[in-house]
Amino acid sequence: MTLFTEYPDTELRYLPRAAVIECCAEIDLPAVVEDALVRHGSGQTILPEEAYLGWRTSSGAAARALAMPGALRDGDTLTLGLKTINASLGNPALGLARSQGLLMMFDPDIAWPRTIMESAYLSAMRTAAVTAVSARLLGRPGPSRAAVIGCGTLAKAHLALLPVENVVLYDLDPARARALADTVADDLDVSVAGDAESCVRDRDLVITVTTVTEGWLPMSWLAPGTLVAHVSLDDVLPDVVTGADLVVVDDWDLVSQDPRRLLGRMYRSGDLLAPDRSPRPGVTAREGARPVDTTLGALLTGAHPGRAHPDDVVLSNPFGMSVLDIALGRAVEDVALRNDAGLRLPM
Ligand SMILES: NC(=O)c1ccc[n+]([C@@H]2O[C@H](COP(=O)([O-])OP(=O)(O)OC[C@H]3O[C@@H](n4cnc5c(N)ncnc54)[C@H](O)[C@@H]3O)[C@@H](O)[C@H]2O)c1
């Protein structure tokens, strides 16, 4: 008896990192991300809560796996996928990148997986693309005087995508900051700061891409008009959240559902309110609590006017949305199909 005859000999396209990078060279990454943010802001996405699996490696390092499904609608067409991105804080000591993952794209009609691609590169570039869009929407006009705190993979992605005039780098590990400065020195006016405060002071764009779980960046270090791209989500101290003139997120549900990161914790303690100014159900708002003001999607669709004054300090806290990876995954798939890139694997 032959089993599983309802499974014909189909193929799956696999795109290793090199193929993803080649495909991305043909894509305007910030434009794809911006389009997906607009779709999200106008209700044309499905963004389920993400699953978080945390554990300790055999050497005691904190590790986690995230499963991030999502879908985007374009008329009658659905683009669907699932990103997994795993990370161990012990990897850099082993000479390995902190994170690695896969993005799976689904066939909308029969639901089966259609393409799998390496997702660490795409994930880093989508995150930098979100910062590029935020800087255009919320930053001072023209190229930025940027500070980048944390000089790992995400820092590289940001320097590859952002139109910065000059940049100061800082990393707890000075060798990492120096190495990144050497890598970009031909293209950028770059210097390395000896401490976090001198890195941040007088910068108009501050990008945090560290791995901290406790805040260290106070409001008093920020110059008027600064945009803080709080990519690593736990760097600013609560007074930056309460004192910023504008607080922007990518998705309030994702931010508020998460109990680990600063904004989710402040929502739980009553120090942060939802965009409709309500406290978390069952929580009493504390004195001085402020609401999250808006989302990147609402800024892009014109539903929120954005920064009110050039001297406003703006905090952008992008939790990281699967639908952006999936929109980029779709663009990569299109290029890969055109160029017959990657490997075709039997299912
Ligand atoms: N919000 C999002 O959408 C999103 C997406 C992807 C990654 N991230 C976050 O971005 C962060 C960076 O990711 P990565 O892949 O570049 O990590 P990485 O390990 O490659 O680099 C992190 C760097 O930060 C440095 N660092 C740690 N603590 C520091 C401190 N207190 N001051 C200065 N430097 C410090 C480390 O030495 C390291 O060089 C992670 O926290 C990750 O979770 C956020």
CSV table of C-alpha atoms and ligand atoms in Angstrom, one decimal:
chain,number,residue,atom,x,y,z
A,1,MET,CA,0.0,0.0,0.0
A,2,THR,CA,1.4,3.5,-0.9
A,3,LEU,CA,0.8,6.0,1.8
A,4,PHE,CA,0.5,9.7,1.5
A,5,THR,CA,-0.5,9.7,-2.1
A,6,GLU,CA,-2.3,13.0,-1.5
A,7,TYR,CA,1.2,14.6,-1.2
A,8,PRO,CA,2.5,14.9,-4.8
A,9,ASP,CA,6.3,15.5,-5.5
A,10,THR,CA,6.3,19.2,-4.9
A,11,GLU,CA,9.3,21.4,-4.3
A,12,LEU,CA,10.3,24.1,-1.8
A,13,ARG,CA,12.7,26.9,-2.7
A,14,TYR,CA,15.4,27.3,-0.1
A,15,LEU,CA,17.4,30.6,-0.1
A,16,PRO,CA,20.6,30.6,1.9
A,17,ARG,CA,21.9,33.8,3.3
A,18,ALA,CA,24.1,34.6,0.3
A,19,ALA,CA,21.0,34.3,-2.0
A,20,VAL,CA,18.9,36.5,0.3
A,21,ILE,CA,21.6,39.1,0.3
A,22,GLU,CA,21.9,39.0,-3.5
A,23,CYS,CA,18.1,39.3,-3.9
A,24,CYS,CA,18.0,42.2,-1.4
A,25,ALA,CA,20.5,44.2,-3.5
A,26,GLU,CA,17.6,44.5,-6.1
A,27,ILE,CA,15.1,45.7,-3.5
A,28,ASP,CA,14.5,49.1,-1.9
A,29,LEU,CA,14.2,47.7,1.6
A,30,PRO,CA,13.0,50.9,3.4
A,31,ALA,CA,10.3,51.3,0.6
A,32,VAL,CA,9.0,47.8,1.1
A,33,VAL,CA,9.0,48.2,4.9
A,34,GLU,CA,7.2,51.6,4.6
A,35,ASP,CA,4.5,50.1,2.4
A,36,ALA,CA,4.0,47.3,5.0
A,37,LEU,CA,3.8,49.8,7.8
A,38,VAL,CA,1.1,51.7,5.8
A,39,ARG,CA,-0.8,48.4,5.3
A,40,HIS,CA,-0.5,47.7,9.0
A,41,GLY,CA,-1.7,51.2,9.9
A,42,SER,CA,-4.7,50.8,7.6
A,43,GLY,CA,-5.8,47.4,9.0
A,44,GLN,CA,-4.5,45.4,6.0
A,45,THR,CA,-2.5,42.9,8.1
A,46,ILE,CA,-3.0,40.0,10.4
A,47,LEU,CA,-0.5,40.1,13.3
A,48,PRO,CA,-1.0,37.4,15.9
A,49,GLU,CA,0.8,37.5,19.3
A,50,GLU,CA,4.3,36.0,19.0
A,51,ALA,CA,5.4,32.9,20.9
A,52,TYR,CA,8.5,33.3,23.1
A,53,LEU,CA,10.5,30.2,24.3
A,54,GLY,CA,13.3,31.1,26.8
A,55,TRP,CA,15.9,28.8,28.2
A,56,ARG,CA,19.5,28.6,29.5
A,57,THR,CA,22.3,27.0,27.4
A,58,SER,CA,24.6,24.4,28.9
A,59,SER,CA,27.0,27.3,29.7
A,60,GLY,CA,24.2,29.2,31.5
A,61,ALA,CA,23.7,31.9,28.7
A,62,ALA,CA,20.2,33.2,28.2
A,63,ALA,CA,18.7,31.9,25.0
A,64,ARG,CA,15.4,32.3,23.3
A,65,ALA,CA,13.3,31.3,20.3
A,66,LEU,CA,10.6,33.6,18.8
A,67,ALA,CA,7.9,32.4,16.5
A,68,MET,CA,6.4,35.3,14.6
A,69,PRO,CA,3.5,34.6,12.1
A,70,GLY,CA,1.8,37.3,10.1
A,71,ALA,CA,0.0,38.2,6.9
A,72,LEU,CA,-0.5,41.2,4.6
A,73,ARG,CA,-3.5,41.9,2.4
A,74,ASP,CA,-3.2,43.6,-1.0
A,75,GLY,CA,-6.8,43.6,-2.4
A,76,ASP,CA,-7.7,39.9,-2.7
A,77,THR,CA,-4.1,38.7,-2.4
A,78,LEU,CA,-2.6,37.5,0.9
A,79,THR,CA,1.1,37.3,1.6
A,80,LEU,CA,1.6,34.9,4.6
A,81,GLY,CA,4.6,33.6,6.5
A,82,LEU,CA,6.3,32.7,9.7
A,83,LYS,CA,9.6,34.0,11.0
A,84,THR,CA,11.6,32.2,13.7
A,85,ILE,CA,14.5,33.9,15.2
A,86,ASN,CA,16.6,32.3,17.9
A,87,ALA,CA,19.4,33.9,19.9
A,88,SER,CA,21.9,33.1,22.6
A,89,LEU,CA,23.7,35.8,24.6
A,90,GLY,CA,26.6,33.3,24.9
A,91,ASN,CA,27.3,33.2,21.1
A,92,PRO,CA,29.5,36.3,20.8
A,93,ALA,CA,32.0,34.7,23.3
A,94,LEU,CA,32.1,31.7,20.9
A,95,GLY,CA,32.8,34.0,17.9
A,96,LEU,CA,29.2,33.4,16.7
A,97,ALA,CA,26.5,35.9,15.9
A,98,ARG,CA,23.9,36.2,18.7
A,99,SER,CA,21.0,35.2,16.5
A,100,GLN,CA,20.0,33.0,13.6
A,101,GLY,CA,16.7,32.0,12.1
A,102,LEU,CA,14.5,31.1,9.2
A,103,LEU,CA,11.6,32.8,7.4
A,104,MET,CA,9.0,30.5,5.8
A,105,MET,CA,6.6,31.8,3.2
A,106,PHE,CA,3.2,30.1,2.7
A,107,ASP,CA,1.1,29.4,-0.4
A,108,PRO,CA,-2.1,31.4,0.3
A,109,ASP,CA,-4.3,28.9,-1.7
A,110,ILE,CA,-3.2,25.5,-0.4
A,111,ALA,CA,-1.5,26.8,2.8
A,112,TRP,CA,1.7,24.7,2.3
A,113,PRO,CA,5.1,26.2,2.9
A,114,ARG,CA,6.5,27.5,-0.5
A,115,THR,CA,9.8,29.1,0.3
A,116,ILE,CA,12.3,29.1,3.2
A,117,MET,CA,15.0,31.6,3.6
A,118,GLU,CA,17.7,32.5,6.1
A,119,SER,CA,16.2,35.3,8.2
A,120,ALA,CA,18.9,36.8,10.4
A,121,TYR,CA,20.1,39.1,7.6
A,122,LEU,CA,16.6,40.0,6.6
A,123,SER,CA,15.6,40.6,10.2
A,124,ALA,CA,18.5,43.0,10.8
A,125,MET,CA,17.8,44.9,7.6
A,126,ARG,CA,14.1,45.2,8.3
A,127,THR,CA,14.9,46.6,11.7
A,128,ALA,CA,17.3,49.1,10.2
A,129,ALA,CA,14.7,49.9,7.6
A,130,VAL,CA,12.2,50.7,10.3
A,131,THR,CA,14.7,53.1,11.9
A,132,ALA,CA,15.3,54.7,8.4
A,133,VAL,CA,11.6,55.3,8.0
A,134,SER,CA,11.3,56.6,11.6
A,135,ALA,CA,14.2,58.9,11.1
A,136,ARG,CA,12.6,60.3,7.9
A,137,LEU,CA,9.2,60.8,9.7
A,138,LEU,CA,10.4,61.8,13.2
A,139,GLY,CA,14.0,63.0,12.9
A,140,ARG,CA,15.4,66.3,12.0
A,141,PRO,CA,15.5,67.0,8.3
A,142,GLY,CA,18.7,66.0,6.4
A,143,PRO,CA,21.4,63.6,7.3
A,144,SER,CA,21.8,62.8,11.0
A,145,ARG,CA,24.5,63.2,13.5
A,146,ALA,CA,24.0,59.8,15.0
A,147,ALA,CA,25.0,57.9,18.0
A,148,VAL,CA,25.0,54.1,17.8
A,149,ILE,CA,25.2,52.2,21.2
A,150,GLY,CA,26.1,48.6,20.8
A,151,CYS,CA,28.2,47.6,17.8
A,152,GLY,CA,27.0,44.2,16.7
A,153,THR,CA,24.9,42.9,13.8
A,154,LEU,CA,22.1,45.4,14.1
A,155,ALA,CA,24.6,48.3,14.3
A,156,LYS,CA,26.1,47.2,11.0
A,157,ALA,CA,22.7,46.9,9.4
A,158,HIS,CA,21.8,50.4,10.5
A,159,LEU,CA,25.0,52.0,9.2
A,160,ALA,CA,24.4,50.2,5.9
A,161,LEU,CA,20.9,51.7,5.5
A,162,LEU,CA,20.8,55.1,7.2
A,163,PRO,CA,21.7,58.4,5.6
A,164,VAL,CA,23.9,59.6,8.5
A,165,GLU,CA,26.3,62.5,8.1
A,166,ASN,CA,28.6,61.4,11.0
A,167,VAL,CA,28.3,58.8,13.7
A,168,VAL,CA,29.8,58.2,17.1
A,169,LEU,CA,29.9,54.5,18.2
A,170,TYR,CA,30.1,53.0,21.7
A,171,ASP,CA,30.2,49.4,22.8
A,172,LEU,CA,30.9,47.9,26.2
A,173,ASP,CA,33.6,45.9,24.3
A,174,PRO,CA,35.8,48.7,22.8
A,175,ALA,CA,37.3,46.2,20.3
A,176,ARG,CA,33.8,45.8,18.7
A,177,ALA,CA,33.3,49.5,18.4
A,178,ARG,CA,36.8,49.9,16.9
A,179,ALA,CA,36.2,47.1,14.4
A,180,LEU,CA,32.9,48.5,13.3
A,181,ALA,CA,34.4,52.0,12.9
A,182,ASP,CA,37.2,50.5,10.8
A,183,THR,CA,34.7,48.7,8.6
A,184,VAL,CA,32.7,51.9,7.8
A,185,ALA,CA,35.5,54.5,7.9
A,186,ASP,CA,35.8,54.8,4.1
A,187,ASP,CA,32.1,55.7,3.8
A,188,LEU,CA,31.3,57.7,6.9
A,189,ASP,CA,32.7,60.3,9.3
A,190,VAL,CA,33.0,57.9,12.3
A,191,SER,CA,34.5,58.1,15.7
A,192,VAL,CA,34.4,55.9,18.8
A,193,ALA,CA,33.3,57.3,22.2
A,194,GLY,CA,35.0,56.2,25.5
A,195,ASP,CA,31.7,56.1,27.4
A,196,ALA,CA,27.9,55.9,26.7
A,197,GLU,CA,27.2,59.5,27.9
A,198,SER,CA,29.7,61.2,25.6
A,199,CYS,CA,28.4,59.1,22.7
A,200,VAL,CA,24.8,60.2,23.2
A,201,ARG,CA,25.3,63.9,24.1
A,202,ASP,CA,24.5,66.4,21.4
A,203,ARG,CA,23.4,63.8,18.8
A,204,ASP,CA,20.2,64.2,17.0
A,205,LEU,CA,19.6,60.5,16.3
A,206,VAL,CA,20.4,58.0,19.1
A,207,ILE,CA,20.1,54.3,18.1
A,208,THR,CA,20.3,51.7,20.9
A,209,VAL,CA,21.2,48.2,19.6
A,210,THR,CA,22.6,46.6,22.8
A,211,THR,CA,21.6,43.5,24.6
A,212,VAL,CA,20.8,45.1,28.0
A,213,THR,CA,17.8,44.1,30.1
A,214,GLU,CA,18.2,47.1,32.5
A,215,GLY,CA,18.0,50.7,31.5
A,216,TRP,CA,21.0,53.1,31.6
A,217,LEU,CA,20.0,56.1,29.3
A,218,PRO,CA,18.5,59.1,31.3
A,219,MET,CA,16.6,61.9,29.8
A,220,SER,CA,19.2,64.4,31.0
A,221,TRP,CA,21.7,63.1,28.4
A,222,LEU,CA,19.4,63.8,25.4
A,223,ALA,CA,19.7,67.1,23.5
A,224,PRO,CA,16.5,69.0,22.5
A,225,GLY,CA,15.2,67.6,19.2
A,226,THR,CA,16.7,64.1,19.6
A,227,LEU,CA,15.1,61.1,18.1
A,228,VAL,CA,15.8,57.9,20.1
A,229,ALA,CA,15.4,54.8,18.0
A,230,HIS,CA,15.0,52.4,21.0
A,231,VAL,CA,15.6,49.3,18.9
A,232,SER,CA,16.9,47.1,21.8
A,233,LEU,CA,13.9,48.1,23.9
A,234,ASP,CA,15.5,48.2,27.4
A,235,ASP,CA,18.1,50.9,27.2
A,236,VAL,CA,16.2,54.1,28.2
A,237,LEU,CA,15.3,54.8,31.8
A,238,PRO,CA,11.6,55.3,32.6
A,239,ASP,CA,12.1,59.1,32.8
A,240,VAL,CA,12.8,59.1,29.0
A,241,VAL,CA,9.4,57.4,28.5
A,242,THR,CA,7.6,59.8,30.8
A,243,GLY,CA,9.6,62.8,29.7
A,244,ALA,CA,9.6,62.4,25.9
A,245,ASP,CA,7.4,64.8,23.9
A,246,LEU,CA,6.2,62.0,21.7
A,247,VAL,CA,6.3,58.2,22.2
A,248,VAL,CA,5.7,56.1,19.1
A,249,VAL,CA,5.5,52.3,18.7
A,250,ASP,CA,5.0,50.0,15.8
A,251,ASP,CA,2.2,48.0,17.3
A,252,TRP,CA,0.6,48.7,20.7
A,253,ASP,CA,-0.8,45.2,21.1
A,254,LEU,CA,2.7,43.6,20.7
A,255,VAL,CA,4.3,46.2,23.0
A,256,SER,CA,1.6,45.8,25.7
A,257,GLN,CA,1.3,42.0,25.6
A,258,ASP,CA,5.1,41.7,26.3
A,259,PRO,CA,5.9,41.5,30.1
A,260,ARG,CA,9.7,41.6,29.7
A,261,ARG,CA,10.6,44.9,27.9
A,262,LEU,CA,10.4,48.4,29.5
A,263,LEU,CA,7.2,49.7,27.9
A,264,GLY,CA,5.3,46.4,28.7
A,265,ARG,CA,6.6,46.6,32.3
A,266,MET,CA,5.6,50.3,32.7
A,267,TYR,CA,2.1,49.4,31.4
A,268,ARG,CA,1.9,46.7,34.0
A,269,SER,CA,3.0,49.0,36.8
A,270,GLY,CA,0.5,51.8,35.8
A,271,ASP,CA,3.3,54.1,34.6
A,272,LEU,CA,2.3,53.9,31.0
A,273,LEU,CA,-1.1,54.2,29.5
A,274,ALA,CA,-2.5,52.8,26.2
A,275,PRO,CA,-2.9,55.2,23.3
A,276,ASP,CA,-6.6,55.7,24.3
A,277,ARG,CA,-5.2,56.9,27.7
A,278,SER,CA,-6.5,53.9,29.6
A,279,PRO,CA,-4.4,52.0,32.2
A,280,ARG,CA,-4.0,48.2,31.8
A,281,PRO,CA,-7.3,46.5,32.9
A,282,GLY,CA,-7.0,45.9,36.7
A,283,VAL,CA,-4.1,48.4,37.1
A,284,THR,CA,-4.4,51.8,38.6
A,285,ALA,CA,-2.6,54.6,36.7
A,286,ARG,CA,0.2,56.1,38.7
A,287,GLU,CA,0.7,59.9,39.1
A,288,GLY,CA,2.7,61.1,36.0
A,289,ALA,CA,1.7,58.2,33.9
A,290,ARG,CA,1.6,59.1,30.2
A,291,PRO,CA,0.1,57.4,27.1
A,292,VAL,CA,1.8,56.0,24.1
A,293,ASP,CA,1.0,58.6,21.5
A,294,THR,CA,0.8,56.8,18.2
A,295,THR,CA,2.2,54.2,15.8
A,296,LEU,CA,4.5,54.5,12.8
A,297,GLY,CA,1.5,53.3,10.6
A,298,ALA,CA,-0.7,56.2,11.9
A,299,LEU,CA,2.1,58.7,11.1
A,300,LEU,CA,2.5,57.3,7.6
A,301,THR,CA,-1.3,57.3,6.9
A,302,GLY,CA,-1.6,60.9,8.3
A,303,ALA,CA,-3.8,59.8,11.2
A,304,HIS,CA,-1.3,61.4,13.6
A,305,PRO,CA,0.6,64.7,12.7
A,306,GLY,CA,3.9,63.5,14.3
A,307,ARG,CA,6.5,65.7,15.9
A,308,ALA,CA,5.0,69.1,17.0
A,309,HIS,CA,8.2,71.1,17.5
A,310,PRO,CA,11.9,70.8,16.3
A,311,ASP,CA,13.1,70.7,19.9
A,312,ASP,CA,10.8,67.8,20.9
A,313,VAL,CA,12.5,64.7,22.2
A,314,VAL,CA,10.9,61.7,20.4
A,315,LEU,CA,11.1,58.1,21.5
A,316,SER,CA,10.5,55.4,18.9
A,317,ASN,CA,10.1,52.0,20.4
A,318,PRO,CA,9.7,49.4,17.5
A,319,PHE,CA,8.9,46.0,19.0
A,320,GLY,CA,9.5,44.3,15.7
A,321,MET,CA,6.6,43.1,13.6
A,322,SER,CA,6.6,39.8,11.6
A,323,VAL,CA,4.5,41.5,8.9
A,324,LEU,CA,7.6,43.6,7.9
A,325,ASP,CA,9.8,40.5,7.6
A,326,ILE,CA,7.1,38.8,5.6
A,327,ALA,CA,6.7,41.8,3.3
A,328,LEU,CA,10.4,41.7,2.7
A,329,GLY,CA,10.3,37.9,2.3
A,330,ARG,CA,7.7,38.3,-0.4
A,331,ALA,CA,9.9,40.8,-2.3
A,332,VAL,CA,12.9,38.5,-1.9
A,333,GLU,CA,10.8,35.6,-3.2
A,334,ASP,CA,9.8,37.6,-6.3
A,335,VAL,CA,13.5,38.3,-7.1
A,336,ALA,CA,14.5,34.7,-6.4
A,337,LEU,CA,11.8,33.4,-8.7
A,338,ARG,CA,12.9,35.8,-11.5
A,339,ASN,CA,16.5,34.8,-11.1
A,340,ASP,CA,15.9,31.2,-10.2
A,341,ALA,CA,18.0,31.8,-7.1
A,342,GLY,CA,18.6,29.3,-4.3
A,343,LEU,CA,18.0,25.6,-4.2
A,344,ARG,CA,14.9,23.7,-5.0
A,345,LEU,CA,14.3,21.0,-2.4
A,346,PRO,CA,11.9,18.1,-2.7
A,347,MET,CA,9.2,18.2,0.0
B,1,LIG,N1,13.1,45.9,18.0
B,1,LIG,C1,13.4,45.1,17.0
B,1,LIG,O1,12.7,45.1,16.0
B,1,LIG,C2,14.7,44.3,17.0
B,1,LIG,C3,15.0,43.5,16.0
B,1,LIG,C4,16.2,42.7,16.0
B,1,LIG,C5,17.0,42.8,17.1
B,1,LIG,N2,16.6,43.7,18.1
B,1,LIG,C6,17.5,43.8,19.3
B,1,LIG,O2,18.7,44.5,18.9
B,1,LIG,C7,19.7,44.2,19.9
B,1,LIG,C8,21.0,44.1,19.2
B,1,LIG,O3,21.0,42.9,18.3
B,1,LIG,P1,22.4,42.4,17.6
B,1,LIG,O4,22.0,41.3,16.8
B,1,LIG,O5,23.1,43.6,17.0
B,1,LIG,O6,23.2,41.9,18.9
B,1,LIG,P2,24.8,41.7,19.0
B,1,LIG,O7,25.0,40.7,20.1
B,1,LIG,O8,25.3,41.4,17.6
B,1,LIG,O9,25.3,43.1,19.4
B,1,LIG,C9,25.0,43.7,20.6
B,1,LIG,C10,26.2,44.6,21.0
B,1,LIG,O10,25.8,45.4,22.2
B,1,LIG,C11,26.9,45.5,23.0
B,1,LIG,N3,26.4,45.9,24.3
B,1,LIG,C12,25.8,45.1,25.2
B,1,LIG,N4,25.5,45.8,26.3
B,1,LIG,C13,25.9,47.1,26.1
B,1,LIG,C14,25.9,48.3,26.8
B,1,LIG,N5,25.3,48.4,28.0
B,1,LIG,N6,26.5,49.4,26.3
B,1,LIG,C15,27.0,49.3,25.1
B,1,LIG,N7,27.1,48.2,24.3
B,1,LIG,C16,26.5,47.1,24.8
B,1,LIG,C17,27.6,44.1,23.0
B,1,LIG,O11,28.9,44.2,23.4
B,1,LIG,C18,27.4,43.8,21.4
B,1,LIG,O12,28.6,44.2,20.7
B,1,LIG,C19,19.2,43.0,20.6
B,1,LIG,O13,18.8,43.4,21.9
B,1,LIG,C20,18.0,42.5,19.8
B,1,LIG,O14,17.1,41.8,20.6
B,1,LIG,C21,15.5,44.4,18.1
